[in-house]
Coordinates of C-alpha atoms and ligand atoms in Angstrom, one line a residue:
X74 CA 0.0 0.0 0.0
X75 CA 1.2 3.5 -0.9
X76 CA 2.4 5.3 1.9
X77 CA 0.6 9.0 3.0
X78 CA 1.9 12.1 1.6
X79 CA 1.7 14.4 4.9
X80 CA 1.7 18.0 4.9
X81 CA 2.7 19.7 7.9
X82 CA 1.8 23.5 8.3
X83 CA 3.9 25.4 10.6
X84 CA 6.9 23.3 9.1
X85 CA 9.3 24.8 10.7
X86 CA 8.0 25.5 14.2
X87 CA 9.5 23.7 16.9
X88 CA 7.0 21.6 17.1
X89 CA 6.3 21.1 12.8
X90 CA 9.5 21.0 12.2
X91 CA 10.3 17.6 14.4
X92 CA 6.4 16.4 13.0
X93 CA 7.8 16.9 9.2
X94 CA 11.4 15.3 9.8
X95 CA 10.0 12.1 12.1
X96 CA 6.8 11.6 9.7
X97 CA 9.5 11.5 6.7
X98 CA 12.1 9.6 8.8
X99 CA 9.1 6.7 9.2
X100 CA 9.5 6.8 5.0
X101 CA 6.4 9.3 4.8
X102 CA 6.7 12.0 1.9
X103 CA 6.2 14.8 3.8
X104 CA 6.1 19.0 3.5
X105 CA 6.8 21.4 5.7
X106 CA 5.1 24.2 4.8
X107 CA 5.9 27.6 6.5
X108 CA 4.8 31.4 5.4
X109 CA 8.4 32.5 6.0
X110 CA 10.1 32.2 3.1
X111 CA 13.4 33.3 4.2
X112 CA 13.2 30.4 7.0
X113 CA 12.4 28.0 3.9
X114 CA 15.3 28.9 2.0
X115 CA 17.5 28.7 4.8
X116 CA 16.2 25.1 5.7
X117 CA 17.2 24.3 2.0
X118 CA 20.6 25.5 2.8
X119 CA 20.8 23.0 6.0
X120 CA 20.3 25.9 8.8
X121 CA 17.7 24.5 11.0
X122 CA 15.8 27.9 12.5
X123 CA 16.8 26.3 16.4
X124 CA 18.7 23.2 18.0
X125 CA 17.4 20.4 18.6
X126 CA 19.2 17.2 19.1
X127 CA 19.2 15.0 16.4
X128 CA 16.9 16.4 14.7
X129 CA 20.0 18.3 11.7
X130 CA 20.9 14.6 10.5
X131 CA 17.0 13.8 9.8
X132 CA 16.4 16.6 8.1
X133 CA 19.9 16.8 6.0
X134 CA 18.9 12.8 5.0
X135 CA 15.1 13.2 4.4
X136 CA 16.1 16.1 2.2
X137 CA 18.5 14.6 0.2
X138 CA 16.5 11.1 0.3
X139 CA 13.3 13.8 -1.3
X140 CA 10.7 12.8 1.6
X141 CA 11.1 15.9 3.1
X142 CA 10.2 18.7 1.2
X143 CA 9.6 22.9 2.3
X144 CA 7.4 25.0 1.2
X145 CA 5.9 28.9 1.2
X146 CA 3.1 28.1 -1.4
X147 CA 0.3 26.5 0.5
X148 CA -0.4 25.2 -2.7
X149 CA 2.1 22.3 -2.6
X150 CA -0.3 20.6 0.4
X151 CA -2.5 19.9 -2.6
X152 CA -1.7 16.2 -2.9
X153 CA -1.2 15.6 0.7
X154 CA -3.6 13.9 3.4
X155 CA -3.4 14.2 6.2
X156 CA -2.3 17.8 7.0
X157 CA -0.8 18.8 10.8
X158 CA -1.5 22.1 11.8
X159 CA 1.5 23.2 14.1
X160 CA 0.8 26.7 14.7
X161 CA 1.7 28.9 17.5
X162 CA -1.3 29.3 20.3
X163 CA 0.4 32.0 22.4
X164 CA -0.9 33.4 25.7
X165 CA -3.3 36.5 25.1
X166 CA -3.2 39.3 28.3
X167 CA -5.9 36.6 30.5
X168 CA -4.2 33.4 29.7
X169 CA -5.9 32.1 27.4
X170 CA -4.4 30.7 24.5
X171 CA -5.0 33.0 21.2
X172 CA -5.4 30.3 18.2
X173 CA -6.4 32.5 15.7
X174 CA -3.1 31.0 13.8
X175 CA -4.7 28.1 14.1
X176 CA -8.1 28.8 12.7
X177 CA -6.2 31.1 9.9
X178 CA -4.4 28.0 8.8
X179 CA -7.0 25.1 9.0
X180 CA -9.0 27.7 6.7
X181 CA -6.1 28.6 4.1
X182 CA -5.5 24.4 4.1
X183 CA -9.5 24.2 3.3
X184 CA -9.4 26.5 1.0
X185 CA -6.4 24.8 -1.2
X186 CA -8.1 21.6 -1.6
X187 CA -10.4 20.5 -4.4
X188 CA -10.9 17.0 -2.6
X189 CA -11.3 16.5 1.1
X190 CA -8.7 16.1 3.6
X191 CA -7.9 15.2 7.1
X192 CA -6.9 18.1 9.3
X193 CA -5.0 17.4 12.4
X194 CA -4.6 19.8 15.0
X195 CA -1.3 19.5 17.0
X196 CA -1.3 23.0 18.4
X197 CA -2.5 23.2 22.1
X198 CA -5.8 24.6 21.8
X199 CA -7.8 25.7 24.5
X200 CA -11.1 23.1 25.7
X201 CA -13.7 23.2 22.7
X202 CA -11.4 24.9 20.0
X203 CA -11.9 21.9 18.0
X204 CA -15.7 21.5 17.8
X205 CA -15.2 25.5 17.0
X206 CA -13.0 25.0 14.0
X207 CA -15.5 22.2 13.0
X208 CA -18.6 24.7 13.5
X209 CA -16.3 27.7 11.5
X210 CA -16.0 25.2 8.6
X211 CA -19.5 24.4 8.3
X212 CA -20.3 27.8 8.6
X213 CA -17.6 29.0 5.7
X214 CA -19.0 25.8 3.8
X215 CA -15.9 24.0 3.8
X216 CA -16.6 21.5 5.4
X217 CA -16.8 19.0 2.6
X218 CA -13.2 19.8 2.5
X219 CA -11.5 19.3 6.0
X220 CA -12.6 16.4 8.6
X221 CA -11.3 17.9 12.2
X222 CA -8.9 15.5 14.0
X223 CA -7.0 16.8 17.7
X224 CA -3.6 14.5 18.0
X225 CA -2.0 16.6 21.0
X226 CA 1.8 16.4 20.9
X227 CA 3.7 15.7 24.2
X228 CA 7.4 16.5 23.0
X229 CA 9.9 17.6 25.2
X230 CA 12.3 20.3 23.9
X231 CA 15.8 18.5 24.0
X232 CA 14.2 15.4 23.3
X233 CA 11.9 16.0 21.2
X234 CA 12.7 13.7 18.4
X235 CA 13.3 10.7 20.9
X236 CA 9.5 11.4 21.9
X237 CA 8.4 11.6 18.5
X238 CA 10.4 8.3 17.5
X239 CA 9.5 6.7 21.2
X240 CA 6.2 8.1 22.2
X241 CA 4.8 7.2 25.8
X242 CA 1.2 7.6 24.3
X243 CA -1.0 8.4 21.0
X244 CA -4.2 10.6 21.5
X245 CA -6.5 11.0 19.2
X246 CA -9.6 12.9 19.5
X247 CA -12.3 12.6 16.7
X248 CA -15.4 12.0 15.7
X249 CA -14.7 9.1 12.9
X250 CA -12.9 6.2 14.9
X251 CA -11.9 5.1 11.6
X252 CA -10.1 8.1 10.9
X253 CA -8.9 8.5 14.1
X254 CA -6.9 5.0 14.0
X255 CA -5.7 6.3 10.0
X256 CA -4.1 9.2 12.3
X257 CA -3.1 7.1 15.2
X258 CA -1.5 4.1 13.1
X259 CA 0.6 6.5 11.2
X260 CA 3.3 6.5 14.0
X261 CA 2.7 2.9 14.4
X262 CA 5.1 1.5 17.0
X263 CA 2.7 -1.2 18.3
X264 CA 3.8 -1.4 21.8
X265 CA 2.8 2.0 21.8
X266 CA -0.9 2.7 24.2
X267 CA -3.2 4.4 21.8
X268 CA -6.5 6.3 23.2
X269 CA -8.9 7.0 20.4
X270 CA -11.5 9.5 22.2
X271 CA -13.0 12.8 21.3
X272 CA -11.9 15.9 20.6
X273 CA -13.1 17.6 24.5
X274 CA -11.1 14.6 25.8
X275 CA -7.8 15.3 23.6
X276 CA -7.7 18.9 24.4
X277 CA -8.3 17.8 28.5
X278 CA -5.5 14.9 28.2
X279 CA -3.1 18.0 26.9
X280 CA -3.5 20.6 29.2
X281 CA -4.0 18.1 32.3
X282 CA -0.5 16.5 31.7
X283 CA 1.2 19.7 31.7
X284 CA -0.6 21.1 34.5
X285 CA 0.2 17.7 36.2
X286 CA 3.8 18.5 35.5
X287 CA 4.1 21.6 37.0
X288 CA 2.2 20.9 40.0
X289 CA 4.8 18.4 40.7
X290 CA 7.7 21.0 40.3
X291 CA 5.5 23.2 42.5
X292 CA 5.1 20.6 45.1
X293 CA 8.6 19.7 45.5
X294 CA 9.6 23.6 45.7
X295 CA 7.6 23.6 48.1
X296 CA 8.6 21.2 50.1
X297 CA 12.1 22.9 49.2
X298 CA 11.1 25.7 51.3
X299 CA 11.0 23.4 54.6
X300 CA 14.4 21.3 53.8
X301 CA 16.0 25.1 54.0
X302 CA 14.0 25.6 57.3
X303 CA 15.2 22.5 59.2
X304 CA 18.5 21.6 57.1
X305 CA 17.3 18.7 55.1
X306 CA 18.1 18.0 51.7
X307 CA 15.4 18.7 49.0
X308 CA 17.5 15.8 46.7
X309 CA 17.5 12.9 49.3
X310 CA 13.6 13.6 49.8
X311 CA 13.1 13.5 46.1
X312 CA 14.7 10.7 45.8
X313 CA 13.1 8.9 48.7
X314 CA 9.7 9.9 47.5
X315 CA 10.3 9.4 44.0
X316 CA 11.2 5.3 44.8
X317 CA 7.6 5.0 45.0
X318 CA 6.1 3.8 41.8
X319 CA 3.2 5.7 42.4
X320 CA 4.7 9.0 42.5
X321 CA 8.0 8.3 40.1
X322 CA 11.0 10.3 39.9
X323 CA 10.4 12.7 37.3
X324 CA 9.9 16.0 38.1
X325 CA 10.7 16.0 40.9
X326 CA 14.1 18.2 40.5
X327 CA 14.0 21.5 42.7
X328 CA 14.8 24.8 41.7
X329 CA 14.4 28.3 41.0
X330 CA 10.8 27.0 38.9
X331 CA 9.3 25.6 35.4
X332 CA 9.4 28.0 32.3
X333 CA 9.6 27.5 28.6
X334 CA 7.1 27.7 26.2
X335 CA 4.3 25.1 27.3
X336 CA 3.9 24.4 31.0
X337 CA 3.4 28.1 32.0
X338 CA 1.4 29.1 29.2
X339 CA -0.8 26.2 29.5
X340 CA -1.2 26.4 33.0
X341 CA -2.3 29.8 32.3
X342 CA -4.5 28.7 29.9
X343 CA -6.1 25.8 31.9
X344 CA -6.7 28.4 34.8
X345 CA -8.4 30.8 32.0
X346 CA -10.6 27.9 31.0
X347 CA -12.0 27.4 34.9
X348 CA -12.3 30.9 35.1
X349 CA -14.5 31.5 32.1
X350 CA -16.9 28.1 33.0
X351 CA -17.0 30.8 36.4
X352 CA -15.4 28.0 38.2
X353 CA -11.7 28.3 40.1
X354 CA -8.8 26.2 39.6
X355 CA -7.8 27.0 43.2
X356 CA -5.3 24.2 43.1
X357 CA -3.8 25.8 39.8
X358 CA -3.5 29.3 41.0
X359 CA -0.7 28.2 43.6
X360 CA 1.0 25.8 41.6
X361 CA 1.9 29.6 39.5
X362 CA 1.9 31.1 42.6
X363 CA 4.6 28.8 43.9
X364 CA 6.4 29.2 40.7
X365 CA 6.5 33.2 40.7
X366 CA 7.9 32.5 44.2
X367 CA 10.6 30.2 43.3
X368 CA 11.9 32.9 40.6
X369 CA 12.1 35.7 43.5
X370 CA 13.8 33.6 46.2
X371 CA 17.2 33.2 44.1
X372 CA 17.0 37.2 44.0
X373 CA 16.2 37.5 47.6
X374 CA 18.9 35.1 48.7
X375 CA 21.6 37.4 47.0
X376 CA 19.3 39.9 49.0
X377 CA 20.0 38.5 52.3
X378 CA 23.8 38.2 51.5
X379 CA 25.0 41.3 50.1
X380 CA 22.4 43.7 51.7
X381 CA 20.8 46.1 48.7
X382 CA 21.2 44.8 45.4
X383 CA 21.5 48.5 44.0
X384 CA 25.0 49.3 42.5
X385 CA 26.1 45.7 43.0
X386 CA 27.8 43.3 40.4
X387 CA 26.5 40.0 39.4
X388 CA 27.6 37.6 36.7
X389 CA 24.0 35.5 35.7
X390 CA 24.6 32.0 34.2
X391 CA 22.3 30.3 31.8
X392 CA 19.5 32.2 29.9
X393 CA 17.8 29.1 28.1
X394 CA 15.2 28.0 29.7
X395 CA 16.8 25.0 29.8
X396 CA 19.5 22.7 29.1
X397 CA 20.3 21.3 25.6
X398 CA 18.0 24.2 24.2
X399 CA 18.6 27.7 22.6
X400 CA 15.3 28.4 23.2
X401 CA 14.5 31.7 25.4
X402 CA 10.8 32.0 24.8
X403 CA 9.5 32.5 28.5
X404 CA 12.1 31.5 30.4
X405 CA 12.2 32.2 34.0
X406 CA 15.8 33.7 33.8
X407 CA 13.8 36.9 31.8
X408 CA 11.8 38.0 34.8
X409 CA 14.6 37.7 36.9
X410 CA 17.0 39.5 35.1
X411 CA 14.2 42.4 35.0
X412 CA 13.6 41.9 38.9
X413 CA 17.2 42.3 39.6
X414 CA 17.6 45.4 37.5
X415 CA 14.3 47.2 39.0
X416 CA 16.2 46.5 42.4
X417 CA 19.7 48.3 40.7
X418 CA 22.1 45.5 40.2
X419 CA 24.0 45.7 37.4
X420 CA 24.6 42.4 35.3
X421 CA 26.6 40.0 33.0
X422 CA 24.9 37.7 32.0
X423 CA 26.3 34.3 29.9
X424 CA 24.7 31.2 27.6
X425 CA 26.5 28.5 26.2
X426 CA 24.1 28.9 23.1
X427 CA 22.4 32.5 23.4
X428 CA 24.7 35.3 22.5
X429 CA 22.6 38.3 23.0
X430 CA 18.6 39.4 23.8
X431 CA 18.6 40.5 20.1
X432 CA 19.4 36.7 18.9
X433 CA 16.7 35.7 21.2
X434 CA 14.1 37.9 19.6
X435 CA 14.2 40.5 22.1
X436 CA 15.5 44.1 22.0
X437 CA 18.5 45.0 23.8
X438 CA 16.6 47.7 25.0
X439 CA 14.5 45.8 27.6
X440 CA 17.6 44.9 29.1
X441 CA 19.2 48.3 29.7
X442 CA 22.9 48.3 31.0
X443 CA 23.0 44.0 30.8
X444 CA 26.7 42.8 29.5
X445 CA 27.4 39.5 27.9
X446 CA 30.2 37.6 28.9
X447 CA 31.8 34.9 25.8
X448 CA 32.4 32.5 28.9
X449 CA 31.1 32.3 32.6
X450 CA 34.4 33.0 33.7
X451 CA 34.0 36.5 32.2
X452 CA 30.7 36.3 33.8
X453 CA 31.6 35.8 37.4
X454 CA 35.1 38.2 37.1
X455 CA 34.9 40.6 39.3
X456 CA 31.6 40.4 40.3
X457 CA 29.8 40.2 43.9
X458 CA 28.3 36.9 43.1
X459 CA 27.1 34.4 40.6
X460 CA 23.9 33.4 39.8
X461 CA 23.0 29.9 38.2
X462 CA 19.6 29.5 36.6
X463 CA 20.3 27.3 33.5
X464 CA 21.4 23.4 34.6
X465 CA 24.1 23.2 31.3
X466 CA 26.5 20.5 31.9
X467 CA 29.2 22.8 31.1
X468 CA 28.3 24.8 34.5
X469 CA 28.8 21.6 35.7
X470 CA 32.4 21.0 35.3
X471 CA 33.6 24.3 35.7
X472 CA 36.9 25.0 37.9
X473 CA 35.1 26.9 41.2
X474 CA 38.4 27.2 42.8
X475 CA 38.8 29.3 39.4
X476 CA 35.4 31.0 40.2
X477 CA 35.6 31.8 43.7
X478 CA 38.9 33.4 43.4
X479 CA 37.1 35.9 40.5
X480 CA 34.6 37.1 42.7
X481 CA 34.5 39.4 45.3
X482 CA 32.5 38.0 47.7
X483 CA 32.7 34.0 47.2
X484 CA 29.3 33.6 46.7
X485 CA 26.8 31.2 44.4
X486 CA 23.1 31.0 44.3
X487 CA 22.1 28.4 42.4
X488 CA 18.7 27.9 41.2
X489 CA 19.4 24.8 39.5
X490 CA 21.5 22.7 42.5
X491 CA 24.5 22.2 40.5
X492 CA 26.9 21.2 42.9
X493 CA 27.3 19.0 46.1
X494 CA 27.0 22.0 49.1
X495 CA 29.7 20.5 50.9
X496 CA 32.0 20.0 48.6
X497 CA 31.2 23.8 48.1
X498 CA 31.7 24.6 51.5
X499 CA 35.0 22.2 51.7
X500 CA 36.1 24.9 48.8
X501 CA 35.4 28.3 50.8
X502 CA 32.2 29.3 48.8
X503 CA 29.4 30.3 50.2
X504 CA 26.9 28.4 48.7
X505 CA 23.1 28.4 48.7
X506 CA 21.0 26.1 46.5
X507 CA 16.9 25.7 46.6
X508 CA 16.1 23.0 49.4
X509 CA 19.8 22.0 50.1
Ligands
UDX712 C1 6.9 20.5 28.4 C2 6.3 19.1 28.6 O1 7.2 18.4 29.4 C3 6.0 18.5 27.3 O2 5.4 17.2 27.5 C4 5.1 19.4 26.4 O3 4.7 18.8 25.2 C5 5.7 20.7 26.3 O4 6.0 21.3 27.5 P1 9.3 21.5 27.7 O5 8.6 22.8 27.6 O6 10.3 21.1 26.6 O7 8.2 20.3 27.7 O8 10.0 21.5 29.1 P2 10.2 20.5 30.3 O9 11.3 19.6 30.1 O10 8.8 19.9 30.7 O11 10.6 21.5 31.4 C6 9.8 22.7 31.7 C7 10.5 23.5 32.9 O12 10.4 22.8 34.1 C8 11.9 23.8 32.6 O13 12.1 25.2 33.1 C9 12.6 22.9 33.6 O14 13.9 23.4 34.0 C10 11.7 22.8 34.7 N1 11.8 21.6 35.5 C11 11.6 20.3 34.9 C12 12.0 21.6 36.9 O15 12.2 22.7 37.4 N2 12.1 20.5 37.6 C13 11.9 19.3 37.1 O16 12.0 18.3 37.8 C14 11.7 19.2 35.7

């Protein structure tokens, strides 16, 4: 039997792009298709638009192999069926998530097609947003051309090629089961637990496992804030609690709180949703709450150390919002940086990937007065104390009899537990980790 040509809109998203690479790594003819055309042609040239292990050597083989294709003329999804829709949903001002993207895109595919196609929705959408885009079709009487299909994606940045290839679950919500098993059976690993549902169901699965998620790096801050208290060790208790089966180990880590792209945003989203069925996701609310917390402690421990933060040096380490990304996009080291200029500090800040705010997408301009340093070395010279937000390996291994000796004051705050603390004390630095 032939093998589905796939079309993936948003090709070149962080999400598409692993979706169009994978589907043609599993011998699918695929295309990326993405409205920015300078992206497209730099694809073509082999510059992937972010890092993501693994994920170069797919798309230089796929490429040459010709299953993966790119596009900019929405016209070249013709031919294929299904279609992903990959799409940004980012946060609007009350959390919720705005998928106009989402509803622009399913339209411009519907709109393309002379025959009908299956249109899977990857995006996180908010509860509802797919019997909406259903409803929008009818009503825009094109619905003859798109059936609605919600396949939530659960990839992790760093690893998100490993959980494309290795997936812990397939979700399909629809309202054709036979379609719904044409979607799930394209990634086909049959050890794989599939749950064919519908589309309410899909969306819930989504947000629920990311809210999950974060409650469980809320909770074990938490409990962070006690092991400080009574001198106990926030590591051993994850460990000891994360032997049991029932709880597992993951997430579990401690630290100065979750960011990225997802977990926040669809917390916030989640929250948004309870709020608008005039319900409250009391539970919710201080699993963010917790979080904002987390991000001010590291700033308040330098606080408690060095008295005012106003005029005072400090070398920041690690601007990704975490390891073994380049990605920025709502990381927690953001908002701290801005707290600790609003209380006067002045900053150097260093990434092993991220070079400057501009690279990131930002303007320098929101960071007035913030230096960056080519190593952390240069970040902690001279400074009253360094700050660790970013768990990078290389941070890792550095020489901290190197480090102390470069700052004033001997002192770390690490939001990311990096080191043993009494190998840091054995080593004259005052050091002060979350829950250690
Ligand atoms: C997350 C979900 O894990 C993934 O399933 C979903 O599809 C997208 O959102 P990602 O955004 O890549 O993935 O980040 P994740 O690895 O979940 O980490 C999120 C944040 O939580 C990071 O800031 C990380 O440092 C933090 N974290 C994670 C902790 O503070 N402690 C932990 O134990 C784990």
């Amino acid at each position: 039997m032939e093998k589905a040509q796939i079309g993936v809109v948003g090709g070149l998203g962080h999400i598409g792009l692993i979706q169009a690479a994978c589907l043609a790594k599993l011998g699918y003819k695929t295309t990326g298709y993405d409205k920015d055309m300078q992206k497209v042609e730099e694809i073509l040239k082999g510059n992937l638009p972010f890092y993501e292990p693994g994920l170069h050597e797919i798309v230089e083989k796929t490429l040459k192999n010709g299953l993966l294709k790119f596009t900019s003329n929405v016209e070249d999804l013709k031919s294929c069926d299904p279609i992903f829709i990959c799409v940004g949903t980012p946060s609007l001002p009350d959390g919720e998530a705005d998928v106009s993207q989402v509803f622009a895109s399913v339209e411009e595919v519907a709109r393309n097609r002379k025959s009908p196609c299956t249109v899977v929705i990857k995006s996180t959408v908010p509860l509802g947003t797919n019997r909406k885009i259903a409803k929008y079709l009818e009503e825009k009487s094109l619905d003859d051309k798109a059936v609605i299909v919600s396949n939530p994606e659960f990839l992790q940045e760093g690893s998100g090629v490993r959980d494309f290839l290795k997936p812990s679950r397939i979700i399909v919500g629809a309202q054709s089961e036979e379609i719904a098993e044409k979607i799930a059976g394209l990634y086909s690993p049959p050890e794989v637990p599939v749950i064919i549902t519908t589309w309410e169901n899909a969306e819930l699965i989504k947000h629920a496992a990311n809210a999950f998620l974060a409650n469980k790096i809320s909770f074990i801050n938490e409990i962070a804030v006690l092991c400080e208290k009574v001198g106990g060790d926030i590591r051993v208790v994850s460990r000891g609690i994360g032997l049991d089966p029932r709880i597992n180990p993951h997430f579990l880590e401690a630290g100065a709180g979750f960011s990225g792209p997802c977990l926040e945003k669809d917390l916030k989203s989640l929250i948004a949703q309870f709020q608008k069925k005039g319900k409250q996701a009391k539970l919710l609310e201080s699993v963010l709450e917790v979080n904002e917390e987390k991000r001010k402690e590291v700033v308040h421990k330098l606080e408690e150390q060095l008295g005012t933060l106003a005029g005072k040096h400090i070398g920041v380490l690690g601007m990704a919002f975490k390891a073994e990304t380049d990605d920025v996009r709502d990381s927690h080291s953001l908002p701290i940086v801005r707290y600790l200029l609003s209380l006067g500090a002045m900053l150097t800040v260093h990434d092993p990937w991220v070079k400057s705010f501009r690279e990131a997408g930002f303007s320098e301009d929101d960071f007035p007065g913030v230096k960056w340093a080519q190593t952390p070395y240069e970040a902690a010279d001279g400074k009253d104390a360094l700050l660790i937000l970013t768990a990078w390996p290389e941070y890792r291994a550095l020489d901290m009899a190197r480090i102390r000796d470069s700052l004033v004051h001997p002192l770390i705050v690490d939001g990311r537990n990096l080191f043993d603390p009494r190998e840091m004390k054995a080593a004259n630095i005052m050091y002060l980790g979350v829950g250690i």
